[in-house]
CSV table of C-alpha atoms and ligand atoms in Angstrom, one decimal:
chain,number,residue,atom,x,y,z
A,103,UNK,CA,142.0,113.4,113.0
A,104,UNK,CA,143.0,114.6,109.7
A,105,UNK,CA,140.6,116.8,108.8
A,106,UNK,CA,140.8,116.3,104.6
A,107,UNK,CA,140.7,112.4,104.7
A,108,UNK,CA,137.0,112.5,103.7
A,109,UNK,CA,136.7,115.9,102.1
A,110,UNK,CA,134.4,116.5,99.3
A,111,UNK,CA,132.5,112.9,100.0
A,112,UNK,CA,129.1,112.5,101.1
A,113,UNK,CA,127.0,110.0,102.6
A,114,UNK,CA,124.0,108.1,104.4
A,115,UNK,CA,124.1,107.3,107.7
A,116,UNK,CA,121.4,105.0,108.7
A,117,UNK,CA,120.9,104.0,112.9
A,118,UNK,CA,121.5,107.2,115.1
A,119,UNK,CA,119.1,106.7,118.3
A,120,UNK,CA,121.3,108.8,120.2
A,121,UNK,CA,124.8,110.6,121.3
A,122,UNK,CA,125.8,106.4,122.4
A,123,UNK,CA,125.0,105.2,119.4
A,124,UNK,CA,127.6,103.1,117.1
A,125,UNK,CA,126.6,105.3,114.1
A,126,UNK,CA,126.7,108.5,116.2
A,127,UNK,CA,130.4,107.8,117.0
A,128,UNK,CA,130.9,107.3,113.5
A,129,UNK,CA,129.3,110.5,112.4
A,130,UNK,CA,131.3,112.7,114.8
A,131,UNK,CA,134.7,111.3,113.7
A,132,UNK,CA,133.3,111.6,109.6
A,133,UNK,CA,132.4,115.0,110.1
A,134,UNK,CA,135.6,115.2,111.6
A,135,UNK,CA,137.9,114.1,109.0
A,136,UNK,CA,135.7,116.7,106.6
A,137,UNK,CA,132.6,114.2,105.5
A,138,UNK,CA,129.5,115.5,104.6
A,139,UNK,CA,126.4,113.6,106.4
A,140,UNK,CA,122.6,113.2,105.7
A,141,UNK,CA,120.7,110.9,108.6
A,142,UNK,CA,118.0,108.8,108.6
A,143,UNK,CA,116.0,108.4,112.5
A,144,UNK,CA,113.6,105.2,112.3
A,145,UNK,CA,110.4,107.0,113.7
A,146,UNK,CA,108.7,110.3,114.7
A,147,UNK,CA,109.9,109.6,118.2
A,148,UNK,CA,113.1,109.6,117.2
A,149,UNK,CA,112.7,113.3,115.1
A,150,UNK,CA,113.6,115.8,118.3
A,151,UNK,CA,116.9,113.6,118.8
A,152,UNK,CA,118.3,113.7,115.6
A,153,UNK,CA,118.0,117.1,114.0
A,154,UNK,CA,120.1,118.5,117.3
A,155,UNK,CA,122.8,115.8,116.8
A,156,UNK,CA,122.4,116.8,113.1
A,157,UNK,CA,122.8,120.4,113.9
A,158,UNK,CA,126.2,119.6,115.6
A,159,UNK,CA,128.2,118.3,112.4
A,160,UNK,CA,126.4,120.6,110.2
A,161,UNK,CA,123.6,118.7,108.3
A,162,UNK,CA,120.3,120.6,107.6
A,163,UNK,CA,119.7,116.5,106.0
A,164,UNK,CA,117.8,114.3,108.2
A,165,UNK,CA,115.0,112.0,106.9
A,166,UNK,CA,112.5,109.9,108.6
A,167,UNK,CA,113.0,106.1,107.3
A,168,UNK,CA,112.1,102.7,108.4
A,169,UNK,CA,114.3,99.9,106.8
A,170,UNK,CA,111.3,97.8,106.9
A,171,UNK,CA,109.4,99.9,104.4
A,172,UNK,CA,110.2,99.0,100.9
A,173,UNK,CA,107.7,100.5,99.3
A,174,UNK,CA,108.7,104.0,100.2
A,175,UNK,CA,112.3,103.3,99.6
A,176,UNK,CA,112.9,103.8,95.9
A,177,UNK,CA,111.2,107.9,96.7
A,178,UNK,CA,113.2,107.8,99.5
A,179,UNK,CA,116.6,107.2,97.8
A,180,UNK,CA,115.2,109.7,94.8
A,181,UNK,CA,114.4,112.4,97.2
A,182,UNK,CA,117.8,111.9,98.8
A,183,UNK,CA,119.8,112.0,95.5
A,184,UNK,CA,117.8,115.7,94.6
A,185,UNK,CA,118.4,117.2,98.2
A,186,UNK,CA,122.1,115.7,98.9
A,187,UNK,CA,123.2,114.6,95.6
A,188,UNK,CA,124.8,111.1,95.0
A,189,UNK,CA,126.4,109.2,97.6
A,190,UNK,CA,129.8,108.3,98.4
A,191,UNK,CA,129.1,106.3,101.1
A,192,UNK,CA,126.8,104.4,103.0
A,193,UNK,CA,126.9,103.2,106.7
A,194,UNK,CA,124.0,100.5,108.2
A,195,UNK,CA,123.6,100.4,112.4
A,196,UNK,CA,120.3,98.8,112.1
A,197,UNK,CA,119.5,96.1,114.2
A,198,UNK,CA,116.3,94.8,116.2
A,199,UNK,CA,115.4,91.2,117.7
A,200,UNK,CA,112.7,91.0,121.1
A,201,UNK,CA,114.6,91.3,123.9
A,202,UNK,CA,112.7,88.6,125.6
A,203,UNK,CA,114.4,86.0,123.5
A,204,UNK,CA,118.2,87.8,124.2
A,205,UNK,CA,118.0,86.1,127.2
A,206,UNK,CA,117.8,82.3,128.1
A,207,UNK,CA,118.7,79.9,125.2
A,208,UNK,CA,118.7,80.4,121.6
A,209,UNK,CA,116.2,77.0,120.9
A,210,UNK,CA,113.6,78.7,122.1
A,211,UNK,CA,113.6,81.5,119.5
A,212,UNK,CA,110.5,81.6,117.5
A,213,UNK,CA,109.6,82.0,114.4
A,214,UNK,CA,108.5,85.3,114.3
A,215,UNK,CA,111.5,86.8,115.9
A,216,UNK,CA,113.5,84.7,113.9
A,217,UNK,CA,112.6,86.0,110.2
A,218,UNK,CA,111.9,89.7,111.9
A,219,UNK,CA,115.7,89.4,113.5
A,220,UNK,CA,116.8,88.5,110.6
A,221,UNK,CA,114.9,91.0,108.2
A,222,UNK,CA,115.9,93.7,110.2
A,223,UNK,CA,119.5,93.4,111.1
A,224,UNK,CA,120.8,91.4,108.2
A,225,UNK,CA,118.1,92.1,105.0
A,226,UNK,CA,117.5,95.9,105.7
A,227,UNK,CA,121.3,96.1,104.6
A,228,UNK,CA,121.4,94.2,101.0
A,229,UNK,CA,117.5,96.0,100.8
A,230,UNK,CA,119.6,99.6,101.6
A,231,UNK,CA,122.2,98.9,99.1
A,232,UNK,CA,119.8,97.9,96.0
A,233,UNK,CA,117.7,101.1,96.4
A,234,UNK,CA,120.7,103.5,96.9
A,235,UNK,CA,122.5,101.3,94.0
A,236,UNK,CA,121.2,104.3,91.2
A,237,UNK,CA,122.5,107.1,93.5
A,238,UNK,CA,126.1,105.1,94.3
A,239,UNK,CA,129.2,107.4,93.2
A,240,UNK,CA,131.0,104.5,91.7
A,241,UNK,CA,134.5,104.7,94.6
A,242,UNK,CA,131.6,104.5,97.1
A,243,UNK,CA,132.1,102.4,100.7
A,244,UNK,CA,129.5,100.7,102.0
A,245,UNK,CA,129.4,99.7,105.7
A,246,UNK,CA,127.8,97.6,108.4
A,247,UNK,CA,127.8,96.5,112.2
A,248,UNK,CA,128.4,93.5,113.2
A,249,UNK,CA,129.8,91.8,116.6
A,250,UNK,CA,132.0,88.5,117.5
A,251,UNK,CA,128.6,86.5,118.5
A,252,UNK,CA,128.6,85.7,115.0
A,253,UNK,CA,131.6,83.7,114.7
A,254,UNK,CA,131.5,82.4,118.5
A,255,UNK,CA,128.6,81.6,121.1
A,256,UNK,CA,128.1,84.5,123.3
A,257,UNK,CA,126.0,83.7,126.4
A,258,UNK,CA,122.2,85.2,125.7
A,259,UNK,CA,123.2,86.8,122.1
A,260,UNK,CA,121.3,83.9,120.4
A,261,UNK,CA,119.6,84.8,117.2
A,262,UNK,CA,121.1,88.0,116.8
A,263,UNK,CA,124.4,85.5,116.6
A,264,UNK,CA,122.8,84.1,113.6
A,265,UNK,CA,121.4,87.2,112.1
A,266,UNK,CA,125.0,88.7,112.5
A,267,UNK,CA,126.7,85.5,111.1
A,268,UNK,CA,124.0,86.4,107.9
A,269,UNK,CA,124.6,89.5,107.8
A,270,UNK,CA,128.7,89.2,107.6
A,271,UNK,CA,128.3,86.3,104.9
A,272,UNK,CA,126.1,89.0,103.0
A,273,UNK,CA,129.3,91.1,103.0
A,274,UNK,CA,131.2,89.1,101.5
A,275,UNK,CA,128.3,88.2,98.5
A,276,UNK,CA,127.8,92.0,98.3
A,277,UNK,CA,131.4,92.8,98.0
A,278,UNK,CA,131.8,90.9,94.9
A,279,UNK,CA,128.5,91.8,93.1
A,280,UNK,CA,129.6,95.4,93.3
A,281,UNK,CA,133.4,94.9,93.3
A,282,UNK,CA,132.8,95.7,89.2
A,283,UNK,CA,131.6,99.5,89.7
A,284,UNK,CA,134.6,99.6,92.8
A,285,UNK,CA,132.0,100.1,95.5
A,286,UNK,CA,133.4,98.3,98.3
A,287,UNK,CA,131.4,96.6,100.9
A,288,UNK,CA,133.1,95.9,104.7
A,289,UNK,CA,131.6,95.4,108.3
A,290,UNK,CA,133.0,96.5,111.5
A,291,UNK,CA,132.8,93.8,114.4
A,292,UNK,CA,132.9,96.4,117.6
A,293,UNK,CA,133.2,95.1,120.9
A,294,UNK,CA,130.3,95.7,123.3
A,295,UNK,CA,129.8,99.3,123.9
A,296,UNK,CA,126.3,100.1,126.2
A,297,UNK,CA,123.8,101.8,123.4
A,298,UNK,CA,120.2,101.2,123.1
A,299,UNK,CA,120.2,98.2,121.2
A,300,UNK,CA,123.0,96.5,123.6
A,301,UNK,CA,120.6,97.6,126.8
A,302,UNK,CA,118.0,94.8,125.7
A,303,UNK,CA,120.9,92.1,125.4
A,304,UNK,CA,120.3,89.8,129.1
A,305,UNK,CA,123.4,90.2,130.8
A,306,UNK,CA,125.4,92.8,128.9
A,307,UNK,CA,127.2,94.6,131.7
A,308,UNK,CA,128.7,91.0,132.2
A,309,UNK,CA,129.6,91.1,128.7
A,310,UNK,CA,131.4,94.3,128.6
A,311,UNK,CA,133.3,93.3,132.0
A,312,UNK,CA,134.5,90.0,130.3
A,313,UNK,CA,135.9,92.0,127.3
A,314,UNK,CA,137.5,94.5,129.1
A,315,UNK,CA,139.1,91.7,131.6
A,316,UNK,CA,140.1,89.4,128.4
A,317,UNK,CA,140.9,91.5,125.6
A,318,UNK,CA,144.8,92.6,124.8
A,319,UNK,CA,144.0,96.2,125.2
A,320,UNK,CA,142.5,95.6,128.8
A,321,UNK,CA,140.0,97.7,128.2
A,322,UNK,CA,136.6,98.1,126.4
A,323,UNK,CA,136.4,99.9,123.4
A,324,UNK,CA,135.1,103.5,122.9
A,325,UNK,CA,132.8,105.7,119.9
A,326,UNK,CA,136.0,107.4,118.9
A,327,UNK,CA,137.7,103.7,118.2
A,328,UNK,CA,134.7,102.8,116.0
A,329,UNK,CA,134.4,106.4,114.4
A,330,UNK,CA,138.2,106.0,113.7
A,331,UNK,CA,138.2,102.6,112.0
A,332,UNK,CA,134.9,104.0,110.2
A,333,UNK,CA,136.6,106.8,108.9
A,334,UNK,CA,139.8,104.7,107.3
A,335,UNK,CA,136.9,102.4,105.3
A,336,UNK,CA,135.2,105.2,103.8
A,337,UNK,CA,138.8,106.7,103.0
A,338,UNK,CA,140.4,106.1,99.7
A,339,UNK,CA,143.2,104.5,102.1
A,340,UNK,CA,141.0,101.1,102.7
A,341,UNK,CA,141.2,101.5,98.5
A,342,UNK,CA,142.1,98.0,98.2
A,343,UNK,CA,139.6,96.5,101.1
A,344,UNK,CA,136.9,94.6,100.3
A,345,UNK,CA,134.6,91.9,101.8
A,346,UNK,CA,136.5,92.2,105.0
A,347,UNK,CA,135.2,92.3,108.4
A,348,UNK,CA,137.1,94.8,110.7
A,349,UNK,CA,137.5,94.0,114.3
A,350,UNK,CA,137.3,96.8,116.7
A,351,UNK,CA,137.1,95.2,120.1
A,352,UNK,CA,140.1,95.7,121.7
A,353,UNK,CA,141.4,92.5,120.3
A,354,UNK,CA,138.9,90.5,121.7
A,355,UNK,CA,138.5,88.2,118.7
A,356,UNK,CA,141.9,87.1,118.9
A,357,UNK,CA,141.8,85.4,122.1
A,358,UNK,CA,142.0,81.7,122.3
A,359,UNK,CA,142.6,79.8,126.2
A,360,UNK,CA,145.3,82.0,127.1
A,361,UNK,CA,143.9,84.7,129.0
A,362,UNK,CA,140.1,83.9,129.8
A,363,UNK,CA,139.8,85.8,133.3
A,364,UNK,CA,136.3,85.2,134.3
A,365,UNK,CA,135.0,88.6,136.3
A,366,UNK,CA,133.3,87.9,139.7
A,367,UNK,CA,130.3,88.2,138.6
A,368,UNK,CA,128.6,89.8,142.3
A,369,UNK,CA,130.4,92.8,141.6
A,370,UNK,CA,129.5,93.3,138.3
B,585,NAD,P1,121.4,101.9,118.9
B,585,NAD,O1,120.2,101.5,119.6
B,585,NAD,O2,122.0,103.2,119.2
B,585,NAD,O3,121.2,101.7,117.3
B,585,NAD,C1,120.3,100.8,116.7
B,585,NAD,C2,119.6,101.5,115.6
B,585,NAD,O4,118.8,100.6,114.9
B,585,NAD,C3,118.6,102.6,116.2
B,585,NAD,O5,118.9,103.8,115.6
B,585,NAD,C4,117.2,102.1,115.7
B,585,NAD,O6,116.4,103.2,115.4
B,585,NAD,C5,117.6,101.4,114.4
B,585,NAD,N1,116.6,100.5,113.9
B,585,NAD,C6,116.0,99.4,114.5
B,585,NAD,N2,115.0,99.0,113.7
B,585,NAD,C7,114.9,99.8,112.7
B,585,NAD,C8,114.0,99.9,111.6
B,585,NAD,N3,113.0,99.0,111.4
B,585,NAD,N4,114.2,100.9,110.7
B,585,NAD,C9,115.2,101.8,110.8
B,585,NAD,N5,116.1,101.8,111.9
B,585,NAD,C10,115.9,100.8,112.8
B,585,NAD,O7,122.5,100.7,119.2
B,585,NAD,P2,123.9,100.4,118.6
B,585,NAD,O8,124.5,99.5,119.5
B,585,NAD,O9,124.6,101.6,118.2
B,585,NAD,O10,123.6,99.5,117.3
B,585,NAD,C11,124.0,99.9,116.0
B,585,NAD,C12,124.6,98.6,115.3
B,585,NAD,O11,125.8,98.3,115.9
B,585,NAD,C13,123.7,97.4,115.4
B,585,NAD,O12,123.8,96.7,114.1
B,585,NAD,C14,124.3,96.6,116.5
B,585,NAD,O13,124.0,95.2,116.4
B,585,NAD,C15,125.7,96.9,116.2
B,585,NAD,N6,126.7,96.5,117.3
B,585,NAD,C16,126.5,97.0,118.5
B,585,NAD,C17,127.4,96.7,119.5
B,585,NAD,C18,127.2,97.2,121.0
B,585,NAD,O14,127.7,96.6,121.9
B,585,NAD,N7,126.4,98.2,121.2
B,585,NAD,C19,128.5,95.9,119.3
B,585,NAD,C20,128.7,95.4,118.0
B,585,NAD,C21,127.8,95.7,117.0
């Protein structure tokens, strides 16, 4: 990793649960490449995790902050801008649906855990972006998570699919109402990686074996892979990328009927 790619710029990072999470993987390779982090953990809970993980690229920055509350927000994003200063960049791993309905089919998704799927994983992002909007360095990069069960049916991802389908389209919207101050907005579509979020999705390990059977790199993809395409969209060398949605899953995406191996599924 080059270690000046991302020196002198700053940033949020807003979904580390843990040392498996996407946005952790992201961190470690930002810090890396000579980033300069403040975190956000969604609860109390969540407190005695972070601030090590903090510790270990160098931020004294960690914040307590649930997407879902809007009032506190605006202070949030103020309190942010005195501590850290203005922002350079901005990366969303925030998702939530009940994992009872990632399993079975996606009919039977209720209403509730429609509009709180949806609020959560696709909303909290345009909601993030508005309130840091006053505290955006005007090159900022803007990112999100997304994954292929937006574009196609993946067995049990149901509404998540559609949240994530939201969520790109949002993207795109978002990419163009700040494309005048150059803030670019992008998502990056991993392929299944086992975090905490991915543990509540019916039937992952099946997933994971299918990608790694199917996908050109014959393999599934790793923290470092994600870190490393998050790295090149906060660098000034994605200068001209905008809107886009970035697959990193092994190539995955790109497979049509000529490869589907289907893995015995007693041994997974
Ligand atoms: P994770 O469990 O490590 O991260 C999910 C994060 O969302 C957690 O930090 C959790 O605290 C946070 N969160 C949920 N509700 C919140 C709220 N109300 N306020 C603040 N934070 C909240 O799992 P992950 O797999 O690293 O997920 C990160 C992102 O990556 C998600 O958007 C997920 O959909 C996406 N993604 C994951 C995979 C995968 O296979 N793991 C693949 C593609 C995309």
């Amino acid at each position: 990793m080059n270690n000046n790619l991302l020196k002198g710029k700053k940033g949020l990072i807003v979904g580390v649960a843990n040392e498996r999470s996407l946005a952790w993987g992201i961190a470690n390779s930002v810090f890396q490449a000579g980033g300069t982090i403040a975190f956000t953990y969604q609860s109390e809970a969540l407190k005695k995790r972070i601030i090590p993980l903090a510790n270990k690229v160098n931020s004294n920055f960690t914040y307590e902050f649930d997407v879902q509350d809007y009032k506190g927000a605006p202070d949030f994003f103020k309190k942010l801008s005195i501590d850290f200063g203005n922002i350079d960049f901005l990366i969303h791993a925030v998702a939530f649906s009940d994992k009872e309905e990632l399993n079975g089919d996606y009919v039977d998704t209720t209403k509730d855990n429609f509009l709180k799927t949806m609020e959560i994983s696709c909303f909290s992002f345009t909601s993030l972006i508005k309130n840091a909007l006053p505290y955006l360095n005007n090159n900022a990069s803007l990112l999100t998570l997304s994954y292929f069960g937006a574009e196609k049916v993946i067995p049990h991802y149901n509404v998540m699919g559609v949240a994530k389908a939201a969520l790109e389209s949002s993207v795109k919207y978002l990419a163009v109402d700040l494309g005048k101050r150059n803030i670019r907005v992008n998502a990056i579509s991993a392929g299944p990686v086992r975090t905490l979020a991915a543990s509540g999705i019916s039937d992952f390990r099946y997933i994971l074996k299918w990608n790694e059977y199917n996908s050109p790199l014959e393999r599934n993809i790793t923290l470092d892979d994600v870190g490393g395409a998050g790295v090149y969209l906060i660098s000034d060398l994605s200068s001209g990328t905008t809107g886009e949605i970035l697959h990193v899953d092994g190539g995955y995406n790109v497979i049509g009927m000529k490869n589907v191996n289907a893995p015995d599924i007693s041994k997974v």
